[in-house]
Amino acid sequence: MELALAILIIAAVAAFVAVPFRRGADGEATATVSTADPAMADLEARKQAKYREIRDAELDHAQGKLGEAEFARQNAELRAEAIEILRRIDELAGESAGDGAAERGGAGTAGD
């Protein structure tokens, strides 16, 4: 009985310790980005890097390493860059969706 309990505890601890290895560096579950589109993969990587920069600036500000004026300037700049990356991701996703719709539409009309 004690052996079974010890094994159960060890398994629970091992599962708990393994959780960070199954998650990204930012604590969120890692999403697989399609490597079929290198432009989208690059933008997704740049987005995650920009999010890390924003979090780092917020942490530096909270710790007193950045003054109010410097934080405000840096925060505005980083967020503007992140918005631009998100806009480009949306454009690329829209183009991909449009291409797929055109292909489906073209195939459907050819059989009519």
mmCIF file of N, CA, C and O in Angstrom:
data_model
loop_
_atom_site.group_PDB
_atom_site.id
_atom_site.type_symbol
_atom_site.label_atom_id
_atom_site.label_comp_id
_atom_site.label_asym_id
_atom_site.label_seq_id
_atom_site.Cartn_x
_atom_site.Cartn_y
_atom_site.Cartn_z
ATOM 1 N N MET A 1 0.822 -1.196 0.000
ATOM 2 C CA MET A 1 0.000 0.000 0.000
ATOM 3 C C MET A 1 0.864 1.256 0.000
ATOM 4 O O MET A 1 0.589 2.183 -0.731
ATOM 5 N N GLU A 2 1.902 1.260 0.840
ATOM 6 C CA GLU A 2 2.791 2.418 0.907
ATOM 7 C C GLU A 2 3.564 2.591 -0.393
ATOM 8 O O GLU A 2 3.803 3.719 -0.822
ATOM 9 N N LEU A 3 3.935 1.478 -1.006
ATOM 10 C CA LEU A 3 4.651 1.543 -2.275
ATOM 11 C C LEU A 3 3.764 2.155 -3.357
ATOM 12 O O LEU A 3 4.214 3.006 -4.134
ATOM 13 N N ALA A 4 2.511 1.778 -3.409
ATOM 14 C CA ALA A 4 1.581 2.319 -4.398
ATOM 15 C C ALA A 4 1.384 3.814 -4.174
ATOM 16 O O ALA A 4 1.335 4.602 -5.133
ATOM 17 N N LEU A 5 1.287 4.224 -2.922
ATOM 18 C CA LEU A 5 1.130 5.636 -2.601
ATOM 19 C C LEU A 5 2.378 6.425 -3.004
ATOM 20 O O LEU A 5 2.283 7.511 -3.560
ATOM 21 N N ALA A 6 3.550 5.863 -2.740
ATOM 22 C CA ALA A 6 4.800 6.517 -3.114
ATOM 23 C C ALA A 6 4.905 6.671 -4.632
ATOM 24 O O ALA A 6 5.309 7.730 -5.136
ATOM 25 N N ILE A 7 4.514 5.640 -5.368
ATOM 26 C CA ILE A 7 4.549 5.696 -6.834
ATOM 27 C C ILE A 7 3.567 6.741 -7.346
ATOM 28 O O ILE A 7 3.883 7.518 -8.262
ATOM 29 N N LEU A 8 2.392 6.816 -6.746
ATOM 30 C CA LEU A 8 1.397 7.802 -7.138
ATOM 31 C C LEU A 8 1.903 9.225 -6.896
ATOM 32 O O LEU A 8 1.752 10.102 -7.751
ATOM 33 N N ILE A 9 2.534 9.447 -5.766
ATOM 34 C CA ILE A 9 3.078 10.768 -5.451
ATOM 35 C C ILE A 9 4.196 11.136 -6.421
ATOM 36 O O ILE A 9 4.257 12.262 -6.927
ATOM 37 N N ILE A 10 5.065 10.197 -6.706
ATOM 38 C CA ILE A 10 6.175 10.451 -7.644
ATOM 39 C C ILE A 10 5.621 10.765 -9.036
ATOM 40 O O ILE A 10 6.098 11.685 -9.708
ATOM 41 N N ALA A 11 4.593 10.048 -9.467
ATOM 42 C CA ALA A 11 4.001 10.301 -10.781
ATOM 43 C C ALA A 11 3.357 11.688 -10.827
ATOM 44 O O ALA A 11 3.484 12.408 -11.829
ATOM 45 N N ALA A 12 2.696 12.083 -9.751
ATOM 46 C CA ALA A 12 2.069 13.402 -9.707
ATOM 47 C C ALA A 12 3.126 14.508 -9.752
ATOM 48 O O ALA A 12 2.963 15.508 -10.455
ATOM 49 N N VAL A 13 4.204 14.334 -9.003
ATOM 50 C CA VAL A 13 5.284 15.322 -9.000
ATOM 51 C C VAL A 13 5.932 15.395 -10.384
ATOM 52 O O VAL A 13 6.211 16.480 -10.897
ATOM 53 N N ALA A 14 6.154 14.252 -11.008
ATOM 54 C CA ALA A 14 6.758 14.231 -12.344
ATOM 55 C C ALA A 14 5.861 14.941 -13.353
ATOM 56 O O ALA A 14 6.341 15.700 -14.203
ATOM 57 N N ALA A 15 4.554 14.723 -13.265
ATOM 58 C CA ALA A 15 3.626 15.392 -14.178
ATOM 59 C C ALA A 15 3.651 16.899 -13.943
ATOM 60 O O ALA A 15 3.636 17.696 -14.890
ATOM 61 N N PHE A 16 3.707 17.320 -12.683
ATOM 62 C CA PHE A 16 3.733 18.742 -12.357
ATOM 63 C C PHE A 16 5.012 19.395 -12.859
ATOM 64 O O PHE A 16 4.993 20.485 -13.410
ATOM 65 N N VAL A 17 6.129 18.714 -12.697
ATOM 66 C CA VAL A 17 7.421 19.250 -13.120
ATOM 67 C C VAL A 17 7.507 19.312 -14.647
ATOM 68 O O VAL A 17 8.142 20.205 -15.200
ATOM 69 N N ALA A 18 6.836 18.415 -15.342
ATOM 70 C CA ALA A 18 6.921 18.355 -16.801
ATOM 71 C C ALA A 18 6.079 19.424 -17.492
ATOM 72 O O ALA A 18 6.284 19.707 -18.675
ATOM 73 N N VAL A 19 5.142 20.049 -16.776
ATOM 74 C CA VAL A 19 4.251 21.040 -17.398
ATOM 75 C C VAL A 19 5.018 22.164 -18.098
ATOM 76 O O VAL A 19 4.708 22.494 -19.247
ATOM 77 N N PRO A 20 6.027 22.787 -17.492
ATOM 78 C CA PRO A 20 6.726 23.878 -18.196
ATOM 79 C C PRO A 20 7.403 23.440 -19.489
ATOM 80 O O PRO A 20 7.571 24.237 -20.399
ATOM 81 N N PHE A 21 7.753 22.174 -19.573
ATOM 82 C CA PHE A 21 8.413 21.692 -20.786
ATOM 83 C C PHE A 21 7.426 21.538 -21.934
ATOM 84 O O PHE A 21 7.804 21.483 -23.084
ATOM 85 N N ARG A 22 6.136 21.469 -21.607
ATOM 86 C CA ARG A 22 5.115 21.365 -22.631
ATOM 87 C C ARG A 22 4.515 22.712 -22.957
ATOM 88 O O ARG A 22 3.617 22.823 -23.753
ATOM 89 N N ARG A 23 5.008 23.775 -22.344
ATOM 90 C CA ARG A 23 4.490 25.117 -22.569
ATOM 91 C C ARG A 23 5.615 25.994 -23.106
ATOM 92 O O ARG A 23 6.779 25.681 -22.979
ATOM 93 N N GLY A 24 5.236 27.124 -23.674
ATOM 94 C CA GLY A 24 6.212 28.073 -24.192
ATOM 95 C C GLY A 24 6.896 28.813 -23.057
ATOM 96 O O GLY A 24 6.551 28.683 -21.895
ATOM 97 N N ALA A 25 7.860 29.642 -23.393
ATOM 98 C CA ALA A 25 8.607 30.405 -22.401
ATOM 99 C C ALA A 25 7.723 31.403 -21.676
ATOM 100 O O ALA A 25 7.993 31.779 -20.543
ATOM 101 N N ASP A 26 6.645 31.846 -22.322
ATOM 102 C CA ASP A 26 5.765 32.827 -21.707
ATOM 103 C C ASP A 26 4.660 32.190 -20.873
ATOM 104 O O ASP A 26 3.796 32.884 -20.370
ATOM 105 N N GLY A 27 4.678 30.863 -20.717
ATOM 106 C CA GLY A 27 3.707 30.195 -19.873
ATOM 107 C C GLY A 27 2.439 29.787 -20.595
ATOM 108 O O GLY A 27 1.585 29.146 -20.031
ATOM 109 N N GLU A 28 2.303 30.128 -21.856
ATOM 110 C CA GLU A 28 1.132 29.742 -22.613
ATOM 111 C C GLU A 28 1.449 28.483 -23.390
ATOM 112 O O GLU A 28 2.585 28.215 -23.741
ATOM 113 N N ALA A 29 0.424 27.693 -23.650
ATOM 114 C CA ALA A 29 0.620 26.487 -24.438
ATOM 115 C C ALA A 29 1.170 26.886 -25.801
ATOM 116 O O ALA A 29 0.707 27.841 -26.412
ATOM 117 N N THR A 30 2.157 26.173 -26.265
ATOM 118 C CA THR A 30 2.768 26.525 -27.539
ATOM 119 C C THR A 30 1.842 26.127 -28.678
ATOM 120 O O THR A 30 1.293 25.037 -28.695
ATOM 121 N N ALA A 31 1.656 27.022 -29.585
ATOM 122 C CA ALA A 31 0.839 26.754 -30.757
ATOM 123 C C ALA A 31 1.774 26.410 -31.900
ATOM 124 O O ALA A 31 2.825 27.024 -32.062
ATOM 125 N N THR A 32 1.392 25.449 -32.679
ATOM 126 C CA THR A 32 2.232 25.093 -33.811
ATOM 127 C C THR A 32 1.916 26.029 -34.957
ATOM 128 O O THR A 32 0.768 26.213 -35.340
ATOM 129 N N VAL A 33 2.937 26.661 -35.472
ATOM 130 C CA VAL A 33 2.792 27.572 -36.593
ATOM 131 C C VAL A 33 3.171 26.800 -37.840
ATOM 132 O O VAL A 33 4.185 26.117 -37.882
ATOM 133 N N SER A 34 2.337 26.904 -38.839
ATOM 134 C CA SER A 34 2.598 26.196 -40.072
ATOM 135 C C SER A 34 3.893 26.693 -40.691
ATOM 136 O O SER A 34 4.075 27.885 -40.895
ATOM 137 N N THR A 35 4.789 25.777 -40.969
ATOM 138 C CA THR A 35 6.037 26.157 -41.626
ATOM 139 C C THR A 35 5.858 26.144 -43.138
ATOM 140 O O THR A 35 6.793 26.414 -43.862
ATOM 141 N N ALA A 36 4.633 25.836 -43.599
ATOM 142 C CA ALA A 36 4.377 25.850 -45.034
ATOM 143 C C ALA A 36 4.460 27.277 -45.569
ATOM 144 O O ALA A 36 4.795 27.476 -46.729
ATOM 145 N N ASP A 37 4.163 28.261 -44.734
ATOM 146 C CA ASP A 37 4.237 29.661 -45.134
ATOM 147 C C ASP A 37 5.311 30.340 -44.297
ATOM 148 O O ASP A 37 5.060 30.750 -43.170
ATOM 149 N N PRO A 38 6.520 30.456 -44.827
ATOM 150 C CA PRO A 38 7.614 31.042 -44.048
ATOM 151 C C PRO A 38 7.362 32.496 -43.659
ATOM 152 O O PRO A 38 7.804 32.937 -42.602
ATOM 153 N N ALA A 39 6.623 33.237 -44.472
ATOM 154 C CA ALA A 39 6.337 34.631 -44.134
ATOM 155 C C ALA A 39 5.462 34.695 -42.885
ATOM 156 O O ALA A 39 5.699 35.511 -41.989
ATOM 157 N N MET A 40 4.463 33.816 -42.797
ATOM 158 C CA MET A 40 3.584 33.798 -41.632
ATOM 159 C C MET A 40 4.357 33.321 -40.401
ATOM 160 O O MET A 40 4.192 33.881 -39.315
ATOM 161 N N ALA A 41 5.211 32.333 -40.561
ATOM 162 C CA ALA A 41 6.011 31.845 -39.446
ATOM 163 C C ALA A 41 6.930 32.942 -38.914
ATOM 164 O O ALA A 41 7.081 33.103 -37.701
ATOM 165 N N ASP A 42 7.518 33.713 -39.829
ATOM 166 C CA ASP A 42 8.387 34.819 -39.432
ATOM 167 C C ASP A 42 7.602 35.880 -38.668
ATOM 168 O O ASP A 42 8.050 36.373 -37.636
ATOM 169 N N LEU A 43 6.425 36.227 -39.168
ATOM 170 C CA LEU A 43 5.605 37.229 -38.492
ATOM 171 C C LEU A 43 5.153 36.749 -37.116
ATOM 172 O O LEU A 43 5.136 37.523 -36.156
ATOM 173 N N GLU A 44 4.793 35.480 -37.000
ATOM 174 C CA GLU A 44 4.384 34.932 -35.703
ATOM 175 C C GLU A 44 5.551 34.983 -34.711
ATOM 176 O O GLU A 44 5.367 35.316 -33.540
ATOM 177 N N ALA A 45 6.750 34.668 -35.179
ATOM 178 C CA ALA A 45 7.928 34.726 -34.304
ATOM 179 C C ALA A 45 8.213 36.163 -33.882
ATOM 180 O O ALA A 45 8.527 36.429 -32.711
ATOM 181 N N ARG A 46 8.074 37.088 -34.826
ATOM 182 C CA ARG A 46 8.288 38.505 -34.502
ATOM 183 C C ARG A 46 7.234 39.006 -33.520
ATOM 184 O O ARG A 46 7.530 39.797 -32.622
ATOM 185 N N LYS A 47 5.999 38.536 -33.662
ATOM 186 C CA LYS A 47 4.923 38.927 -32.748
ATOM 187 C C LYS A 47 5.244 38.461 -31.331
ATOM 188 O O LYS A 47 5.145 39.240 -30.375
ATOM 189 N N GLN A 48 5.643 37.203 -31.181
ATOM 190 C CA GLN A 48 5.968 36.678 -29.851
ATOM 191 C C GLN A 48 7.151 37.422 -29.241
ATOM 192 O O GLN A 48 7.162 37.717 -28.045
ATOM 193 N N ALA A 49 8.146 37.733 -30.062
ATOM 194 C CA ALA A 49 9.305 38.479 -29.563
ATOM 195 C C ALA A 49 8.889 39.878 -29.101
ATOM 196 O O ALA A 49 9.355 40.368 -28.062
ATOM 197 N N LYS A 50 7.999 40.516 -29.855
ATOM 198 C CA LYS A 50 7.539 41.863 -29.492
ATOM 199 C C LYS A 50 6.732 41.811 -28.197
ATOM 200 O O LYS A 50 6.874 42.685 -27.341
ATOM 201 N N TYR A 51 5.910 40.778 -28.036
ATOM 202 C CA TYR A 51 5.158 40.614 -26.782
ATOM 203 C C TYR A 51 6.116 40.464 -25.593
ATOM 204 O O TYR A 51 5.879 41.017 -24.524
ATOM 205 N N ARG A 52 7.192 39.712 -25.794
ATOM 206 C CA ARG A 52 8.188 39.557 -24.714
ATOM 207 C C ARG A 52 8.833 40.898 -24.385
ATOM 208 O O ARG A 52 9.052 41.224 -23.211
ATOM 209 N N GLU A 53 9.141 41.685 -25.417
ATOM 210 C CA GLU A 53 9.737 43.009 -25.188
ATOM 211 C C GLU A 53 8.788 43.899 -24.385
ATOM 212 O O GLU A 53 9.227 44.634 -23.491
ATOM 213 N N ILE A 54 7.508 43.849 -24.708
ATOM 214 C CA ILE A 54 6.518 44.651 -23.980
ATOM 215 C C ILE A 54 6.459 44.212 -22.519
ATOM 216 O O ILE A 54 6.468 45.049 -21.604
ATOM 217 N N ARG A 55 6.417 42.894 -22.286
ATOM 218 C CA ARG A 55 6.388 42.394 -20.908
ATOM 219 C C ARG A 55 7.662 42.774 -20.158
ATOM 220 O O ARG A 55 7.609 43.128 -18.975
ATOM 221 N N ASP A 56 8.804 42.716 -20.830
ATOM 222 C CA ASP A 56 10.063 43.095 -20.182
ATOM 223 C C ASP A 56 10.058 44.567 -19.798
ATOM 224 O O ASP A 56 10.513 44.939 -18.709
ATOM 225 N N ALA A 57 9.550 45.421 -20.680
ATOM 226 C CA ALA A 57 9.479 46.849 -20.367
ATOM 227 C C ALA A 57 8.544 47.103 -19.192
ATOM 228 O O ALA A 57 8.850 47.911 -18.310
ATOM 229 N N GLU A 58 7.413 46.393 -19.165
ATOM 230 C CA GLU A 58 6.483 46.543 -18.039
ATOM 231 C C GLU A 58 7.128 46.099 -16.729
ATOM 232 O O GLU A 58 6.958 46.747 -15.693
ATOM 233 N N LEU A 59 7.878 45.008 -16.785
ATOM 234 C CA LEU A 59 8.565 44.515 -15.591
ATOM 235 C C LEU A 59 9.639 45.500 -15.141
ATOM 236 O O LEU A 59 9.756 45.801 -13.946
ATOM 237 N N ASP A 60 10.416 46.023 -16.082
ATOM 238 C CA ASP A 60 11.442 47.011 -15.739
ATOM 239 C C ASP A 60 10.820 48.252 -15.104
ATOM 240 O O ASP A 60 11.354 48.806 -14.144
ATOM 241 N N HIS A 61 9.669 48.663 -15.625
ATOM 242 C CA HIS A 61 8.980 49.824 -15.059
ATOM 243 C C HIS A 61 8.484 49.513 -13.649
ATOM 244 O O HIS A 61 8.636 50.332 -12.739
ATOM 245 N N ALA A 62 7.915 48.335 -13.464
ATOM 246 C CA ALA A 62 7.404 47.950 -12.149
ATOM 247 C C ALA A 62 8.536 47.852 -11.119
ATOM 248 O O ALA A 62 8.330 48.135 -9.936
ATOM 249 N N GLN A 63 9.728 47.473 -11.566
ATOM 250 C CA GLN A 63 10.871 47.342 -10.663
ATOM 251 C C GLN A 63 11.604 48.662 -10.470
ATOM 252 O O GLN A 63 12.584 48.721 -9.731
ATOM 253 N N GLY A 64 11.161 49.706 -11.152
ATOM 254 C CA GLY A 64 11.791 51.002 -11.007
ATOM 255 C C GLY A 64 13.016 51.207 -11.876
ATOM 256 O O GLY A 64 13.739 52.187 -11.716
ATOM 257 N N LYS A 65 13.256 50.314 -12.814
ATOM 258 C CA LYS A 65 14.407 50.443 -13.710
ATOM 259 C C LYS A 65 14.145 51.447 -14.827
ATOM 260 O O LYS A 65 15.082 51.964 -15.428
ATOM 261 N N LEU A 66 12.867 51.701 -15.124
ATOM 262 C CA LEU A 66 12.489 52.673 -16.147
ATOM 263 C C LEU A 66 11.620 53.740 -15.503
ATOM 264 O O LEU A 66 10.655 53.424 -14.809
ATOM 265 N N GLY A 67 11.953 54.994 -15.768
ATOM 266 C CA GLY A 67 11.135 56.095 -15.282
ATOM 267 C C GLY A 67 9.848 56.201 -16.081
ATOM 268 O O GLY A 67 9.690 55.559 -17.116
ATOM 269 N N GLU A 68 8.930 57.040 -15.608
ATOM 270 C CA GLU A 68 7.629 57.181 -16.264
ATOM 271 C C GLU A 68 7.763 57.637 -17.714
ATOM 272 O O GLU A 68 7.134 57.063 -18.595
ATOM 273 N N ALA A 69 8.565 58.649 -17.960
ATOM 274 C CA ALA A 69 8.692 59.192 -19.314
ATOM 275 C C ALA A 69 9.311 58.171 -20.263
ATOM 276 O O ALA A 69 8.821 57.970 -21.389
ATOM 277 N N GLU A 70 10.376 57.528 -19.821
ATOM 278 C CA GLU A 70 11.040 56.528 -20.664
ATOM 279 C C GLU A 70 10.118 55.339 -20.909
ATOM 280 O O GLU A 70 10.036 54.819 -22.027
ATOM 281 N N PHE A 71 9.410 54.905 -19.870
ATOM 282 C CA PHE A 71 8.485 53.783 -20.039
ATOM 283 C C PHE A 71 7.377 54.145 -21.020
ATOM 284 O O PHE A 71 7.034 53.352 -21.889
ATOM 285 N N ALA A 72 6.818 55.339 -20.891
ATOM 286 C CA ALA A 72 5.737 55.762 -21.782
ATOM 287 C C ALA A 72 6.211 55.781 -23.229
ATOM 288 O O ALA A 72 5.505 55.310 -24.138
ATOM 289 N N ARG A 73 7.414 56.311 -23.458
ATOM 290 C CA ARG A 73 7.961 56.360 -24.819
ATOM 291 C C ARG A 73 8.197 54.960 -25.363
ATOM 292 O O ARG A 73 7.774 54.613 -26.462
ATOM 293 N N GLN A 74 8.859 54.134 -24.547
ATOM 294 C CA GLN A 74 9.197 52.783 -24.987
ATOM 295 C C GLN A 74 7.936 51.932 -25.180
ATOM 296 O O GLN A 74 7.821 51.190 -26.154
ATOM 297 N N ASN A 75 6.979 52.071 -24.273
ATOM 298 C CA ASN A 75 5.744 51.298 -24.357
ATOM 299 C C ASN A 75 4.969 51.658 -25.620
ATOM 300 O O ASN A 75 4.482 50.779 -26.334
ATOM 301 N N ALA A 76 4.858 52.953 -25.909
ATOM 302 C CA ALA A 76 4.143 53.390 -27.113
ATOM 303 C C ALA A 76 4.823 52.866 -28.373
ATOM 304 O O ALA A 76 4.155 52.399 -29.310
ATOM 305 N N GLU A 77 6.146 52.926 -28.398
ATOM 306 C CA GLU A 77 6.898 52.459 -29.561
ATOM 307 C C GLU A 77 6.723 50.955 -29.762
ATOM 308 O O GLU A 77 6.448 50.487 -30.877
ATOM 309 N N LEU A 78 6.863 50.175 -28.686
ATOM 310 C CA LEU A 78 6.741 48.721 -28.782
ATOM 311 C C LEU A 78 5.334 48.309 -29.202
ATOM 312 O O LEU A 78 5.156 47.410 -30.030
ATOM 313 N N ARG A 79 4.339 48.964 -28.643
ATOM 314 C CA ARG A 79 2.952 48.620 -28.986
ATOM 315 C C ARG A 79 2.627 49.006 -30.428
ATOM 316 O O ARG A 79 1.900 48.279 -31.113
ATOM 317 N N ALA A 80 3.164 50.109 -30.909
ATOM 318 C CA ALA A 80 2.959 50.490 -32.308
ATOM 319 C C ALA A 80 3.585 49.451 -33.233
ATOM 320 O O ALA A 80 3.001 49.074 -34.261
ATOM 321 N N GLU A 81 4.774 48.963 -32.877
ATOM 322 C CA GLU A 81 5.434 47.925 -33.675
ATOM 323 C C GLU A 81 4.625 46.628 -33.640
ATOM 324 O O GLU A 81 4.482 45.950 -34.658
ATOM 325 N N ALA A 82 4.082 46.281 -32.474
ATOM 326 C CA ALA A 82 3.271 45.071 -32.352
ATOM 327 C C ALA A 82 2.007 45.190 -33.199
ATOM 328 O O ALA A 82 1.608 44.235 -33.882
ATOM 329 N N ILE A 83 1.381 46.349 -33.190
ATOM 330 C CA ILE A 83 0.175 46.566 -33.999
ATOM 331 C C ILE A 83 0.488 46.413 -35.479
ATOM 332 O O ILE A 83 -0.285 45.812 -36.234
ATOM 333 N N GLU A 84 1.628 46.931 -35.908
ATOM 334 C CA GLU A 84 2.030 46.794 -37.305
ATOM 335 C C GLU A 84 2.229 45.319 -37.668
ATOM 336 O O GLU A 84 1.811 44.878 -38.743
ATOM 337 N N ILE A 85 2.841 44.559 -36.786
ATOM 338 C CA ILE A 85 3.042 43.124 -37.036
ATOM 339 C C ILE A 85 1.693 42.424 -37.124
ATOM 340 O O ILE A 85 1.464 41.610 -38.028
ATOM 341 N N LEU A 86 0.783 42.739 -36.207
ATOM 342 C CA LEU A 86 -0.554 42.131 -36.232
ATOM 343 C C LEU A 86 -1.304 42.499 -37.510
ATOM 344 O O LEU A 86 -2.006 41.669 -38.094
ATOM 345 N N ARG A 87 -1.155 43.740 -37.969
ATOM 346 C CA ARG A 87 -1.799 44.169 -39.215
ATOM 347 C C ARG A 87 -1.266 43.357 -40.394
ATOM 348 O O ARG A 87 -2.031 42.901 -41.240
ATOM 349 N N ARG A 88 0.039 43.141 -40.407
ATOM 350 C CA ARG A 88 0.638 42.367 -41.499
ATOM 351 C C ARG A 88 0.203 40.909 -41.449
ATOM 352 O O ARG A 88 -0.023 40.285 -42.490
ATOM 353 N N ILE A 89 0.055 40.360 -40.236
ATOM 354 C CA ILE A 89 -0.448 38.982 -40.095
ATOM 355 C C ILE A 89 -1.869 38.901 -40.641
ATOM 356 O O ILE A 89 -2.210 37.964 -41.373
ATOM 357 N N ASP A 90 -2.709 39.881 -40.289
ATOM 358 C CA ASP A 90 -4.086 39.891 -40.786
ATOM 359 C C ASP A 90 -4.119 39.989 -42.308
ATOM 360 O O ASP A 90 -4.925 39.313 -42.952
ATOM 361 N N GLU A 91 -3.274 40.835 -42.875
ATOM 362 C CA GLU A 91 -3.224 40.965 -44.335
ATOM 363 C C GLU A 91 -2.833 39.648 -44.982
ATOM 364 O O GLU A 91 -3.448 39.211 -45.954
ATOM 365 N N LEU A 92 -1.809 39.020 -44.443
ATOM 366 C CA LEU A 92 -1.332 37.755 -45.004
ATOM 367 C C LEU A 92 -2.383 36.662 -44.851
ATOM 368 O O LEU A 92 -2.609 35.881 -45.770
ATOM 369 N N ALA A 93 -3.056 36.628 -43.701
ATOM 370 C CA ALA A 93 -4.111 35.644 -43.482
ATOM 371 C C ALA A 93 -5.278 35.901 -44.432
ATOM 372 O O ALA A 93 -5.881 34.965 -44.946
ATOM 373 N N GLY A 94 -5.588 37.175 -44.663
ATOM 374 C CA GLY A 94 -6.659 37.519 -45.594
ATOM 375 C C GLY A 94 -6.329 37.106 -47.017
ATOM 376 O O GLY A 94 -7.186 36.616 -47.750
ATOM 377 N N GLU A 95 -5.080 37.302 -47.390
ATOM 378 C CA GLU A 95 -4.648 36.890 -48.728
ATOM 379 C C GLU A 95 -4.751 35.383 -48.869
ATOM 380 O O GLU A 95 -5.204 34.885 -49.891
ATOM 381 N N SER A 96 -4.343 34.663 -47.836
ATOM 382 C CA SER A 96 -4.411 33.200 -47.881
ATOM 383 C C SER A 96 -5.848 32.730 -47.957
ATOM 384 O O SER A 96 -6.176 31.816 -48.703
ATOM 385 N N ALA A 97 -6.736 33.357 -47.194
ATOM 386 C CA ALA A 97 -8.148 32.986 -47.216
ATOM 387 C C ALA A 97 -8.761 33.337 -48.565
ATOM 388 O O ALA A 97 -9.565 32.591 -49.108
ATOM 389 N N GLY A 98 -8.363 34.462 -49.125
ATOM 390 C CA GLY A 98 -8.865 34.871 -50.435
ATOM 391 C C GLY A 98 -8.417 33.922 -51.527
ATOM 392 O O GLY A 98 -9.183 33.578 -52.419
ATOM 393 N N ASP A 99 -7.175 33.471 -51.446
ATOM 394 C CA ASP A 99 -6.665 32.518 -52.431
ATOM 395 C C ASP A 99 -7.441 31.216 -52.362
ATOM 396 O O ASP A 99 -7.801 30.642 -53.378
ATOM 397 N N GLY A 100 -7.708 30.759 -51.156
ATOM 398 C CA GLY A 100 -8.450 29.514 -50.988
ATOM 399 C C GLY A 100 -9.867 29.643 -51.488
ATOM 400 O O GLY A 100 -10.409 28.745 -52.125
ATOM 401 N N ALA A 101 -10.510 30.801 -51.246
ATOM 402 C CA ALA A 101 -11.879 31.018 -51.707
ATOM 403 C C ALA A 101 -11.914 31.097 -53.228
ATOM 404 O O ALA A 101 -12.821 30.577 -53.866
ATOM 405 N N ALA A 102 -10.910 31.741 -53.818
ATOM 406 C CA ALA A 102 -10.861 31.850 -55.279
ATOM 407 C C ALA A 102 -10.687 30.473 -55.906
ATOM 408 O O ALA A 102 -11.316 30.158 -56.913
ATOM 409 N N GLU A 103 -9.841 29.650 -55.278
ATOM 410 C CA GLU A 103 -9.626 28.308 -55.817
ATOM 411 C C GLU A 103 -10.893 27.479 -55.714
ATOM 412 O O GLU A 103 -11.260 26.764 -56.631
ATOM 413 N N ARG A 104 -11.585 27.573 -54.574
ATOM 414 C CA ARG A 104 -12.821 26.817 -54.401
ATOM 415 C C ARG A 104 -13.888 27.335 -55.357
ATOM 416 O O ARG A 104 -14.614 26.560 -55.959
ATOM 417 N N GLY A 105 -13.974 28.643 -55.512
ATOM 418 C CA GLY A 105 -14.975 29.222 -56.407
ATOM 419 C C GLY A 105 -14.708 28.853 -57.863
ATOM 420 O O GLY A 105 -15.618 28.519 -58.607
ATOM 421 N N GLY A 106 -13.443 28.899 -58.234
ATOM 422 C CA GLY A 106 -13.076 28.564 -59.607
ATOM 423 C C GLY A 106 -13.346 27.109 -59.921
ATOM 424 O O GLY A 106 -13.842 26.754 -60.975
ATOM 425 N N ALA A 107 -13.088 26.230 -58.958
ATOM 426 C CA ALA A 107 -13.315 24.806 -59.182
ATOM 427 C C ALA A 107 -14.799 24.519 -59.267
ATOM 428 O O ALA A 107 -15.240 23.670 -60.023
ATOM 429 N N GLY A 108 -15.595 25.261 -58.471
ATOM 430 C CA GLY A 108 -17.038 25.026 -58.465
ATOM 431 C C GLY A 108 -17.695 25.507 -59.755
ATOM 432 O O GLY A 108 -18.602 24.874 -60.266
ATOM 433 N N THR A 109 -17.210 26.614 -60.332
ATOM 434 C CA THR A 109 -17.820 27.138 -61.534
ATOM 435 C C THR A 109 -17.397 26.361 -62.763
ATOM 436 O O THR A 109 -18.107 26.325 -63.754
ATOM 437 N N ALA A 110 -16.257 25.704 -62.721
ATOM 438 C CA ALA A 110 -15.791 24.948 -63.882
ATOM 439 C C ALA A 110 -16.713 23.754 -64.144
ATOM 440 O O ALA A 110 -16.894 23.341 -65.277
ATOM 441 N N GLY A 111 -17.285 23.206 -63.072
ATOM 442 C CA GLY A 111 -18.146 22.030 -63.240
ATOM 443 C C GLY A 111 -19.557 22.402 -63.633
ATOM 444 O O GLY A 111 -20.338 21.546 -63.974
ATOM 445 N N ASP A 112 -19.920 23.681 -63.604
ATOM 446 C CA ASP A 112 -21.293 24.089 -63.914
ATOM 447 C C ASP A 112 -21.576 24.090 -65.375
ATOM 448 O O ASP A 112 -20.960 24.280 -66.267
#
